[in-house]
Amino acid sequence: MNVMPADARAGRVVVFDIGKTNLKLSLLDDDGSPLSEARRANRAVDAGLYPHFDVDAIWDWLLHELRQLREPDRIGSIITTTHGATVALLGDERLALPVLDYEFSGVNEIDAAYAPLRGDFGCTFSPALPCGLNVGRQMFWQARTFPDAFSRVRRILPYPQYWAWRLAGVAAGEITSWGCHTDLWDIGRGRLAPMVGKLGWHALFPPLREAGATLGTLRPEVAERTGLPAQCRVVCGIHDSNASLVKHLYGLPTPQTPLNVISSGTWALVAGVGAPLSVLDARRDMLANLDAWGRPVACARFMGGREFAVLNAQQADNCEWQDVATLVARGTLALPGFAPLGGGWPERRGEIRGPWPASPEQSYALASLYTALVTDDCLTRLASSGDIVIEGAFTANRHYATLLATLRPEQAVWVSDDRSGTTGGAYLLAARPLRYESPRARALPRPLAGLAEYVNRWRESVGA
């Protein structure tokens, strides 16, 4: 069992969650129960040198929302969790270059020069991904395209640690962000990959700190602007999918007890705790992440939230089981992929075969079928065994969980009662309770006429 040290600090916890689609600021009580939440859309700015995140606008929103929190004197810590594939290139106390949006395709222009520098998959367990999804490719493109600006870089910070630096003024690195398909980390040896030395970047990486480590207290000017206590701790922070995994590692008898956690939002990442890294196929968007304790975890992923939104274009918020049954009976198939990035079929473009959905609710049903089938494929490729736990946005979709339980009757499927597993995991790192139980409900299989034939047709169509 991964039990945190017995030096828990009293006080409420603020979790700043930066997703690719939304920003969220949550206040949690000492026991982890939610007290308040503020949200805002998060969009990249397509202007300037390249598409980037407006970190100053995000900062202003953060400070404003911190100012609104009730009973600020009871707040003991703040921690940030963010999407991956994003870094901040710091110069002397300010950004040397804008924080690049990883969906920017212009990065691809340096692929021929970059490819020979990348480490082998067996070293980094980082597949060659398009656009800026490999942070090493991002930075190589920035260094080649803006050499003068890149020469002013003094520190390279993962995105969660950039926000910790703005809050506390302490620069740090952290393993879950460096180990997340960056090309920058040697998974087996637990150190920076050889490419970092070849490019002369070693000195730009600040010391590693644990995700739950206290970096310091708030900068005086931040405490003054927000009304938070000057002694409020700033915790290092963590990559979002790994934050979702944290709370489930508390309950495991041993670190490698088989367990599968589906972290869902813009991306759906299936983490196979205990799965051998030998199952990973770099061609199918499979990779190894590092958990908060630095252990490799075999993963498969697809842009599940983005693809669901494309298929559910009429924005229905639910459907009936009969809508699912109708699509199965008609043989309506949604075949990957419906997002520009990610997934196990990078060569395919999404298509719908058979009669199209006849209502917004049927579109929602088709999106549910599609995401359940792709998740099932991810689990199969991971040689999945043990329980399956759904975290994040997909917990709101009752049919997704039922379909997954029906597709995998030999495994127990559970739905977390925390629709934002990232927030719960980040809270645990900051609060350090001695023990924690993650409430969840069992999803049960449900008979569906014709499903077996439907699934076989889907798998044959995609070559699964």
PDB file of C-alpha atoms in Angstrom, residues 96-380:
ATOM      1  CA  ALA A  96      11.569  33.278 -23.101  1.00  0.00           C
ATOM      2  CA  LEU A  97       8.964  31.939 -25.555  1.00  0.00           C
ATOM      3  CA  PRO A  98       5.176  31.463 -25.368  1.00  0.00           C
ATOM      4  CA  VAL A  99       3.827  28.182 -23.963  1.00  0.00           C
ATOM      5  CA  LEU A 100       3.163  26.200 -27.139  1.00  0.00           C
ATOM      6  CA  ASP A 101      -0.156  24.460 -27.840  1.00  0.00           C
ATOM      7  CA  TYR A 102       0.704  20.820 -28.505  1.00  0.00           C
ATOM      8  CA  GLU A 103      -1.896  20.615 -31.304  1.00  0.00           C
ATOM      9  CA  PHE A 104       0.174  22.990 -33.459  1.00  0.00           C
ATOM     10  CA  SER A 105       1.047  21.086 -36.633  1.00  0.00           C
ATOM     11  CA  GLY A 106       3.871  23.436 -37.654  1.00  0.00           C
ATOM     12  CA  VAL A 107       6.153  21.476 -35.339  1.00  0.00           C
ATOM     13  CA  ASN A 108       6.071  18.617 -37.855  1.00  0.00           C
ATOM     14  CA  GLU A 109       8.303  20.524 -40.280  1.00  0.00           C
ATOM     15  CA  ILE A 110      11.451  19.473 -38.387  1.00  0.00           C
ATOM     16  CA  ASP A 111      10.628  15.752 -38.229  1.00  0.00           C
ATOM     17  CA  ALA A 112      13.409  14.672 -40.598  1.00  0.00           C
ATOM     18  CA  ALA A 113      16.060  16.422 -38.506  1.00  0.00           C
ATOM     19  CA  TYR A 114      14.536  15.404 -35.182  1.00  0.00           C
ATOM     20  CA  ALA A 115      13.897  11.697 -35.803  1.00  0.00           C
ATOM     21  CA  PRO A 116      17.580  10.582 -35.588  1.00  0.00           C
ATOM     22  CA  LEU A 117      17.940  12.289 -32.200  1.00  0.00           C
ATOM     23  CA  ARG A 118      15.070  10.455 -30.501  1.00  0.00           C
ATOM     24  CA  GLY A 119      15.841   7.578 -28.198  1.00  0.00           C
ATOM     25  CA  ASP A 120      14.635   4.072 -28.926  1.00  0.00           C
ATOM     26  CA  PHE A 121      11.140   3.185 -27.752  1.00  0.00           C
ATOM     27  CA  GLY A 122      12.694   0.698 -25.333  1.00  0.00           C
ATOM     28  CA  CYS A 123      14.499   3.601 -23.649  1.00  0.00           C
ATOM     29  CA  THR A 124      11.818   6.290 -23.396  1.00  0.00           C
ATOM     30  CA  PHE A 125       8.685   4.207 -24.074  1.00  0.00           C
ATOM     31  CA  SER A 126       7.561   7.359 -25.849  1.00  0.00           C
ATOM     32  CA  PRO A 127       6.070   6.788 -29.318  1.00  0.00           C
ATOM     33  CA  ALA A 128       6.705   9.254 -32.127  1.00  0.00           C
ATOM     34  CA  LEU A 129       3.563  11.375 -31.955  1.00  0.00           C
ATOM     35  CA  PRO A 130       2.343  14.121 -34.289  1.00  0.00           C
ATOM     36  CA  CYS A 131       2.451  17.867 -33.735  1.00  0.00           C
ATOM     37  CA  GLY A 132       3.815  18.827 -30.321  1.00  0.00           C
ATOM     38  CA  LEU A 133       2.721  15.760 -28.378  1.00  0.00           C
ATOM     39  CA  ASN A 134       6.390  14.876 -27.833  1.00  0.00           C
ATOM     40  CA  VAL A 135       7.785  17.757 -25.772  1.00  0.00           C
ATOM     41  CA  GLY A 136      11.276  17.084 -27.110  1.00  0.00           C
ATOM     42  CA  ARG A 137      10.020  17.745 -30.644  1.00  0.00           C
ATOM     43  CA  GLN A 138       8.344  20.971 -29.485  1.00  0.00           C
ATOM     44  CA  MET A 139      11.535  22.290 -27.963  1.00  0.00           C
ATOM     45  CA  PHE A 140      13.706  21.196 -30.884  1.00  0.00           C
ATOM     46  CA  TRP A 141      11.393  23.105 -33.226  1.00  0.00           C
ATOM     47  CA  GLN A 142      11.464  26.175 -30.972  1.00  0.00           C
ATOM     48  CA  ALA A 143      15.264  26.049 -30.717  1.00  0.00           C
ATOM     49  CA  ARG A 144      15.660  25.758 -34.496  1.00  0.00           C
ATOM     50  CA  THR A 145      13.005  28.333 -35.375  1.00  0.00           C
ATOM     51  CA  PHE A 146      13.730  30.962 -32.703  1.00  0.00           C
ATOM     52  CA  PRO A 147      17.417  30.461 -31.809  1.00  0.00           C
ATOM     53  CA  ASP A 148      17.899  33.890 -30.232  1.00  0.00           C
ATOM     54  CA  ALA A 149      14.892  33.519 -27.951  1.00  0.00           C
ATOM     55  CA  PHE A 150      15.800  29.924 -27.079  1.00  0.00           C
ATOM     56  CA  SER A 151      19.308  31.025 -26.128  1.00  0.00           C
ATOM     57  CA  ARG A 152      17.697  33.063 -23.341  1.00  0.00           C
ATOM     58  CA  VAL A 153      16.083  29.983 -21.774  1.00  0.00           C
ATOM     59  CA  ARG A 154      17.428  29.369 -18.284  1.00  0.00           C
ATOM     60  CA  ARG A 155      14.995  26.724 -16.981  1.00  0.00           C
ATOM     61  CA  ILE A 156      12.589  24.275 -18.566  1.00  0.00           C
ATOM     62  CA  LEU A 157       9.559  23.643 -16.367  1.00  0.00           C
ATOM     63  CA  PRO A 158       6.760  21.110 -16.809  1.00  0.00           C
ATOM     64  CA  TYR A 159       3.424  22.895 -16.955  1.00  0.00           C
ATOM     65  CA  PRO A 160       2.258  22.004 -13.402  1.00  0.00           C
ATOM     66  CA  GLN A 161       5.570  23.214 -12.006  1.00  0.00           C
ATOM     67  CA  TYR A 162       5.383  26.452 -14.003  1.00  0.00           C
ATOM     68  CA  TRP A 163       2.276  27.372 -12.033  1.00  0.00           C
ATOM     69  CA  ALA A 164       3.937  26.319  -8.785  1.00  0.00           C
ATOM     70  CA  TRP A 165       6.819  28.627  -9.721  1.00  0.00           C
ATOM     71  CA  ARG A 166       4.436  31.526 -10.326  1.00  0.00           C
ATOM     72  CA  LEU A 167       2.854  30.898  -6.943  1.00  0.00           C
ATOM     73  CA  ALA A 168       5.984  30.224  -4.865  1.00  0.00           C
ATOM     74  CA  GLY A 169       8.974  31.352  -6.931  1.00  0.00           C
ATOM     75  CA  VAL A 170      10.679  27.937  -6.731  1.00  0.00           C
ATOM     76  CA  ALA A 171      11.706  26.082  -9.912  1.00  0.00           C
ATOM     77  CA  ALA A 172      11.353  22.291  -9.924  1.00  0.00           C
ATOM     78  CA  GLY A 173      10.906  19.323 -12.220  1.00  0.00           C
ATOM     79  CA  GLU A 174       8.628  16.354 -11.540  1.00  0.00           C
ATOM     80  CA  ILE A 175       8.680  12.790 -12.781  1.00  0.00           C
ATOM     81  CA  THR A 176       5.098  12.294 -14.016  1.00  0.00           C
ATOM     82  CA  SER A 177       5.398  15.155 -16.497  1.00  0.00           C
ATOM     83  CA  TRP A 178       8.884  14.207 -17.724  1.00  0.00           C
ATOM     84  CA  GLY A 179       7.871  10.565 -18.084  1.00  0.00           C
ATOM     85  CA  CYS A 180       4.768  11.264 -20.173  1.00  0.00           C
ATOM     86  CA  HIS A 181       5.670  10.709 -23.891  1.00  0.00           C
ATOM     87  CA  THR A 182       8.163  13.588 -23.877  1.00  0.00           C
ATOM     88  CA  ASP A 183      11.152  11.769 -25.482  1.00  0.00           C
ATOM     89  CA  LEU A 184      13.137  13.340 -22.627  1.00  0.00           C
ATOM     90  CA  TRP A 185      13.193  10.580 -19.994  1.00  0.00           C
ATOM     91  CA  ASP A 186      14.913   7.191 -19.892  1.00  0.00           C
ATOM     92  CA  ILE A 187      12.209   5.099 -18.220  1.00  0.00           C
ATOM     93  CA  GLY A 188      14.422   2.116 -17.385  1.00  0.00           C
ATOM     94  CA  ARG A 189      17.350   4.052 -15.917  1.00  0.00           C
ATOM     95  CA  GLY A 190      15.304   6.787 -14.266  1.00  0.00           C
ATOM     96  CA  ARG A 191      17.195   9.725 -15.724  1.00  0.00           C
ATOM     97  CA  LEU A 192      17.129  12.203 -18.576  1.00  0.00           C
ATOM     98  CA  ALA A 193      17.342  10.549 -21.985  1.00  0.00           C
ATOM     99  CA  PRO A 194      20.596  10.716 -24.002  1.00  0.00           C
ATOM    100  CA  MET A 195      19.008  13.174 -26.436  1.00  0.00           C
ATOM    101  CA  VAL A 196      18.943  15.842 -23.719  1.00  0.00           C
ATOM    102  CA  GLY A 197      22.729  15.716 -23.431  1.00  0.00           C
ATOM    103  CA  LYS A 198      23.219  15.679 -27.197  1.00  0.00           C
ATOM    104  CA  LEU A 199      21.264  18.919 -27.491  1.00  0.00           C
ATOM    105  CA  GLY A 200      23.036  20.579 -24.564  1.00  0.00           C
ATOM    106  CA  TRP A 201      19.892  20.977 -22.484  1.00  0.00           C
ATOM    107  CA  HIS A 202      20.946  19.234 -19.261  1.00  0.00           C
ATOM    108  CA  ALA A 203      21.640  22.423 -17.334  1.00  0.00           C
ATOM    109  CA  LEU A 204      18.173  23.770 -18.140  1.00  0.00           C
ATOM    110  CA  PHE A 205      16.361  21.088 -16.141  1.00  0.00           C
ATOM    111  CA  PRO A 206      15.813  22.060 -12.483  1.00  0.00           C
ATOM    112  CA  PRO A 207      16.072  19.470  -9.702  1.00  0.00           C
ATOM    113  CA  LEU A 208      13.355  16.844  -9.478  1.00  0.00           C
ATOM    114  CA  ARG A 209      10.892  17.067  -6.610  1.00  0.00           C
ATOM    115  CA  GLU A 210       8.163  14.625  -5.653  1.00  0.00           C
ATOM    116  CA  ALA A 211       4.666  15.546  -6.797  1.00  0.00           C
ATOM    117  CA  GLY A 212       3.527  15.963  -3.196  1.00  0.00           C
ATOM    118  CA  ALA A 213       6.581  17.890  -2.010  1.00  0.00           C
ATOM    119  CA  THR A 214       6.174  21.369  -0.579  1.00  0.00           C
ATOM    120  CA  LEU A 215       8.179  23.798  -2.713  1.00  0.00           C
ATOM    121  CA  GLY A 216       7.637  26.746  -0.417  1.00  0.00           C
ATOM    122  CA  THR A 217       4.974  29.214   0.581  1.00  0.00           C
ATOM    123  CA  LEU A 218       3.160  31.802  -1.492  1.00  0.00           C
ATOM    124  CA  ARG A 219       5.088  34.742  -2.859  1.00  0.00           C
ATOM    125  CA  PRO A 220       4.206  37.763  -0.683  1.00  0.00           C
ATOM    126  CA  GLU A 221       2.578  39.573  -3.603  1.00  0.00           C
ATOM    127  CA  VAL A 222       0.391  36.535  -4.370  1.00  0.00           C
ATOM    128  CA  ALA A 223      -0.735  36.261  -0.755  1.00  0.00           C
ATOM    129  CA  GLU A 224      -1.570  39.959  -0.761  1.00  0.00           C
ATOM    130  CA  ARG A 225      -3.560  39.840  -4.018  1.00  0.00           C
ATOM    131  CA  THR A 226      -5.532  36.709  -3.102  1.00  0.00           C
ATOM    132  CA  GLY A 227      -6.036  37.098   0.625  1.00  0.00           C
ATOM    133  CA  LEU A 228      -4.611  33.625   1.244  1.00  0.00           C
ATOM    134  CA  PRO A 229      -2.388  33.084   4.288  1.00  0.00           C
ATOM    135  CA  ALA A 230       1.266  33.927   3.738  1.00  0.00           C
ATOM    136  CA  GLN A 231       2.171  30.481   5.097  1.00  0.00           C
ATOM    137  CA  CYS A 232      -0.034  28.646   2.566  1.00  0.00           C
ATOM    138  CA  ARG A 233       2.075  25.810   1.146  1.00  0.00           C
ATOM    139  CA  VAL A 234       2.636  25.490  -2.593  1.00  0.00           C
ATOM    140  CA  VAL A 235       2.845  21.806  -3.530  1.00  0.00           C
ATOM    141  CA  CYS A 236       4.913  20.699  -6.519  1.00  0.00           C
ATOM    142  CA  GLY A 237       2.040  19.339  -8.666  1.00  0.00           C
ATOM    143  CA  ILE A 238       1.379  16.483 -11.079  1.00  0.00           C
ATOM    144  CA  HIS A 239       0.361  15.490 -14.610  1.00  0.00           C
ATOM    145  CA  ASP A 240      -3.428  15.061 -14.700  1.00  0.00           C
ATOM    146  CA  SER A 241      -3.773  11.423 -15.783  1.00  0.00           C
ATOM    147  CA  ASN A 242      -1.305  10.424 -13.089  1.00  0.00           C
ATOM    148  CA  ALA A 243      -3.282  12.407 -10.531  1.00  0.00           C
ATOM    149  CA  SER A 244      -6.289  10.235 -11.391  1.00  0.00           C
ATOM    150  CA  LEU A 245      -4.186   7.164 -10.666  1.00  0.00           C
ATOM    151  CA  VAL A 246      -2.925   8.328  -7.264  1.00  0.00           C
ATOM    152  CA  LYS A 247      -5.989   7.572  -5.185  1.00  0.00           C
ATOM    153  CA  HIS A 248      -6.293   4.032  -6.551  1.00  0.00           C
ATOM    154  CA  LEU A 249      -2.723   3.162  -5.624  1.00  0.00           C
ATOM    155  CA  TYR A 250      -3.599   3.763  -1.968  1.00  0.00           C
ATOM    156  CA  GLY A 251      -5.761   0.659  -1.808  1.00  0.00           C
ATOM    157  CA  LEU A 252      -3.485  -1.842  -3.537  1.00  0.00           C
ATOM    158  CA  PRO A 253      -1.921  -4.616  -1.405  1.00  0.00           C
ATOM    159  CA  THR A 254       1.191  -4.394  -3.595  1.00  0.00           C
ATOM    160  CA  PRO A 255       2.205  -1.809  -6.197  1.00  0.00           C
ATOM    161  CA  GLN A 256       1.726  -4.226  -9.095  1.00  0.00           C
ATOM    162  CA  THR A 257      -1.661  -5.744  -8.248  1.00  0.00           C
ATOM    163  CA  PRO A 258      -3.511  -5.706 -11.592  1.00  0.00           C
ATOM    164  CA  LEU A 259      -5.813  -2.711 -11.910  1.00  0.00           C
ATOM    165  CA  ASN A 260      -7.005  -0.604 -14.821  1.00  0.00           C
ATOM    166  CA  VAL A 261      -7.872   3.059 -14.411  1.00  0.00           C
ATOM    167  CA  ILE A 262      -9.578   4.975 -17.217  1.00  0.00           C
ATOM    168  CA  SER A 263      -8.860   8.683 -16.841  1.00  0.00           C
ATOM    169  CA  SER A 264     -11.279  10.536 -19.103  1.00  0.00           C
ATOM    170  CA  GLY A 265     -11.583  14.112 -20.278  1.00  0.00           C
ATOM    171  CA  THR A 266     -10.339  15.566 -23.539  1.00  0.00           C
ATOM    172  CA  TRP A 267      -8.202  12.427 -23.617  1.00  0.00           C
ATOM    173  CA  ALA A 268      -9.145   8.949 -22.441  1.00  0.00           C
ATOM    174  CA  LEU A 269      -6.071   7.263 -21.014  1.00  0.00           C
ATOM    175  CA  VAL A 270      -6.232   3.633 -19.944  1.00  0.00           C
ATOM    176  CA  ALA A 271      -3.558   2.886 -17.341  1.00  0.00           C
ATOM    177  CA  GLY A 272      -2.829  -0.806 -16.864  1.00  0.00           C
ATOM    178  CA  VAL A 273      -1.232  -1.070 -13.433  1.00  0.00           C
ATOM    179  CA  GLY A 274       0.683  -4.342 -13.359  1.00  0.00           C
ATOM    180  CA  ALA A 275       0.654  -4.821 -17.141  1.00  0.00           C
ATOM    181  CA  PRO A 276       4.073  -5.678 -18.630  1.00  0.00           C
ATOM    182  CA  LEU A 277       5.733  -2.978 -20.708  1.00  0.00           C
ATOM    183  CA  SER A 278       6.371  -5.639 -23.341  1.00  0.00           C
ATOM    184  CA  VAL A 279       2.750  -5.305 -24.540  1.00  0.00           C
ATOM    185  CA  LEU A 280       3.291  -1.713 -25.657  1.00  0.00           C
ATOM    186  CA  ASP A 281       3.118  -1.006 -29.386  1.00  0.00           C
ATOM    187  CA  ALA A 282       4.484   2.407 -30.326  1.00  0.00           C
ATOM    188  CA  ARG A 283       2.431   2.398 -33.538  1.00  0.00           C
ATOM    189  CA  ARG A 284      -0.863   2.229 -31.622  1.00  0.00           C
ATOM    190  CA  ASP A 285      -0.484   5.210 -29.260  1.00  0.00           C
ATOM    191  CA  MET A 286       0.689   2.990 -26.429  1.00  0.00           C
ATOM    192  CA  LEU A 287       3.296   4.272 -24.015  1.00  0.00           C
ATOM    193  CA  ALA A 288       4.600   4.085 -20.486  1.00  0.00           C
ATOM    194  CA  ASN A 289       3.764   6.794 -18.005  1.00  0.00           C
ATOM    195  CA  LEU A 290       5.419   7.112 -14.609  1.00  0.00           C
ATOM    196  CA  ASP A 291       3.218   7.159 -11.534  1.00  0.00           C
ATOM    197  CA  ALA A 292       3.738   9.622  -8.692  1.00  0.00           C
ATOM    198  CA  TRP A 293       6.278   7.248  -7.139  1.00  0.00           C
ATOM    199  CA  GLY A 294       8.299   6.912 -10.346  1.00  0.00           C
ATOM    200  CA  ARG A 295       7.078   3.442 -11.348  1.00  0.00           C
ATOM    201  CA  PRO A 296       6.333   2.797 -15.039  1.00  0.00           C
ATOM    202  CA  VAL A 297       2.715   2.083 -15.965  1.00  0.00           C
ATOM    203  CA  ALA A 298       1.710   0.667 -19.356  1.00  0.00           C
ATOM    204  CA  CYS A 299      -0.912   2.871 -21.015  1.00  0.00           C
ATOM    205  CA  ALA A 300      -3.041   3.116 -24.142  1.00  0.00           C
ATOM    206  CA  ARG A 301      -5.055   6.158 -25.070  1.00  0.00           C
ATOM    207  CA  PHE A 302      -7.259   7.987 -27.513  1.00  0.00           C
ATOM    208  CA  MET A 303      -8.776  11.458 -27.652  1.00  0.00           C
ATOM    209  CA  GLY A 304     -12.006  10.159 -26.145  1.00  0.00           C
ATOM    210  CA  GLY A 305     -13.648  13.373 -24.999  1.00  0.00           C
ATOM    211  CA  ARG A 306     -12.894  15.139 -28.261  1.00  0.00           C
ATOM    212  CA  GLU A 307     -14.182  12.205 -30.326  1.00  0.00           C
ATOM    213  CA  PHE A 308     -17.332  11.893 -28.213  1.00  0.00           C
ATOM    214  CA  ALA A 309     -18.076  15.564 -28.868  1.00  0.00           C
ATOM    215  CA  VAL A 310     -17.665  15.088 -32.627  1.00  0.00           C
ATOM    216  CA  LEU A 311     -20.066  12.142 -32.708  1.00  0.00           C
ATOM    217  CA  ASN A 312     -22.476  13.871 -30.315  1.00  0.00           C
ATOM    218  CA  ALA A 313     -22.468  17.035 -32.419  1.00  0.00           C
ATOM    219  CA  GLN A 314     -26.066  17.893 -31.501  1.00  0.00           C
ATOM    220  CA  GLN A 315     -25.003  17.936 -27.851  1.00  0.00           C
ATOM    221  CA  ALA A 316     -27.585  15.615 -26.348  1.00  0.00           C
ATOM    222  CA  ASP A 317     -26.866  15.115 -22.660  1.00  0.00           C
ATOM    223  CA  ASN A 318     -28.240  11.577 -22.389  1.00  0.00           C
ATOM    224  CA  CYS A 319     -30.051   8.774 -24.197  1.00  0.00           C
ATOM    225  CA  GLU A 320     -32.075   5.677 -23.411  1.00  0.00           C
ATOM    226  CA  TRP A 321     -30.781   2.114 -23.575  1.00  0.00           C
ATOM    227  CA  GLN A 322     -33.244   1.596 -26.410  1.00  0.00           C
ATOM    228  CA  ASP A 323     -31.294   4.131 -28.488  1.00  0.00           C
ATOM    229  CA  VAL A 324     -28.200   1.972 -28.059  1.00  0.00           C
ATOM    230  CA  ALA A 325     -30.180  -1.167 -28.920  1.00  0.00           C
ATOM    231  CA  THR A 326     -31.596   0.473 -32.065  1.00  0.00           C
ATOM    232  CA  LEU A 327     -28.137   1.335 -33.392  1.00  0.00           C
ATOM    233  CA  VAL A 328     -26.871  -2.172 -32.699  1.00  0.00           C
ATOM    234  CA  ALA A 329     -29.894  -3.717 -34.434  1.00  0.00           C
ATOM    235  CA  ARG A 330     -29.426  -1.455 -37.472  1.00  0.00           C
ATOM    236  CA  GLY A 331     -25.698  -2.125 -37.598  1.00  0.00           C
ATOM    237  CA  THR A 332     -24.666   1.529 -37.384  1.00  0.00           C
ATOM    238  CA  LEU A 333     -20.901   1.578 -36.810  1.00  0.00           C
ATOM    239  CA  ALA A 334     -18.676   4.508 -35.865  1.00  0.00           C
ATOM    240  CA  LEU A 335     -15.140   3.636 -36.945  1.00  0.00           C
ATOM    241  CA  PRO A 336     -12.014   5.517 -35.788  1.00  0.00           C
ATOM    242  CA  GLY A 337     -10.785   8.101 -35.641  1.00  0.00           C
ATOM    243  CA  PHE A 338     -12.672  11.352 -35.115  1.00  0.00           C
ATOM    244  CA  ALA A 339      -9.850  13.468 -33.674  1.00  0.00           C
ATOM    245  CA  PRO A 340      -6.731  14.855 -35.340  1.00  0.00           C
ATOM    246  CA  LEU A 341      -4.404  13.386 -32.720  1.00  0.00           C
ATOM    247  CA  GLY A 342      -4.006  10.172 -30.790  1.00  0.00           C
ATOM    248  CA  GLY A 343      -5.561   6.743 -30.872  1.00  0.00           C
ATOM    249  CA  GLY A 344      -4.657   3.288 -32.052  1.00  0.00           C
ATOM    250  CA  TRP A 345      -5.436   3.847 -35.731  1.00  0.00           C
ATOM    251  CA  PRO A 346      -3.439   6.913 -36.811  1.00  0.00           C
ATOM    252  CA  GLU A 347      -3.837   5.995 -40.487  1.00  0.00           C
ATOM    253  CA  ARG A 348      -7.654   5.992 -40.358  1.00  0.00           C
ATOM    254  CA  ARG A 349     -10.148   8.829 -40.627  1.00  0.00           C
ATOM    255  CA  GLY A 350     -13.445   8.499 -38.831  1.00  0.00           C
ATOM    256  CA  GLU A 351     -16.504   7.253 -40.660  1.00  0.00           C
ATOM    257  CA  ILE A 352     -20.041   6.118 -39.913  1.00  0.00           C
ATOM    258  CA  ARG A 353     -21.230   2.991 -41.692  1.00  0.00           C
ATOM    259  CA  GLY A 354     -24.860   1.998 -41.881  1.00  0.00           C
ATOM    260  CA  PRO A 355     -27.946   4.104 -41.146  1.00  0.00           C
ATOM    261  CA  TRP A 356     -27.038   7.391 -39.523  1.00  0.00           C
ATOM    262  CA  PRO A 357     -28.446   8.281 -36.089  1.00  0.00           C
ATOM    263  CA  ALA A 358     -32.000   9.572 -36.426  1.00  0.00           C
ATOM    264  CA  SER A 359     -32.005  11.839 -33.362  1.00  0.00           C
ATOM    265  CA  PRO A 360     -29.642  13.694 -31.018  1.00  0.00           C
ATOM    266  CA  GLU A 361     -30.155  10.909 -28.486  1.00  0.00           C
ATOM    267  CA  GLN A 362     -29.065   8.289 -30.997  1.00  0.00           C
ATOM    268  CA  SER A 363     -25.949  10.366 -31.730  1.00  0.00           C
ATOM    269  CA  TYR A 364     -25.187  10.286 -28.002  1.00  0.00           C
ATOM    270  CA  ALA A 365     -25.770   6.522 -28.047  1.00  0.00           C
ATOM    271  CA  LEU A 366     -23.400   6.085 -30.996  1.00  0.00           C
ATOM    272  CA  ALA A 367     -20.727   8.138 -29.226  1.00  0.00           C
ATOM    273  CA  SER A 368     -21.180   5.931 -26.156  1.00  0.00           C
ATOM    274  CA  LEU A 369     -20.854   2.751 -28.216  1.00  0.00           C
ATOM    275  CA  TYR A 370     -17.777   4.098 -29.973  1.00  0.00           C
ATOM    276  CA  THR A 371     -15.915   5.166 -26.838  1.00  0.00           C
ATOM    277  CA  ALA A 372     -16.751   1.872 -25.092  1.00  0.00           C
ATOM    278  CA  LEU A 373     -15.482  -0.157 -28.058  1.00  0.00           C
ATOM    279  CA  VAL A 374     -12.247   1.818 -28.342  1.00  0.00           C
ATOM    280  CA  THR A 375     -11.702   1.547 -24.582  1.00  0.00           C
ATOM    281  CA  ASP A 376     -12.292  -2.204 -24.814  1.00  0.00           C
ATOM    282  CA  ASP A 377      -9.670  -2.382 -27.559  1.00  0.00           C
ATOM    283  CA  CYS A 378      -7.192  -0.441 -25.400  1.00  0.00           C
ATOM    284  CA  LEU A 379      -7.755  -2.858 -22.523  1.00  0.00           C
ATOM    285  CA  THR A 380      -7.262  -5.858 -24.786  1.00  0.00           C
TER     286      THR A 380
END
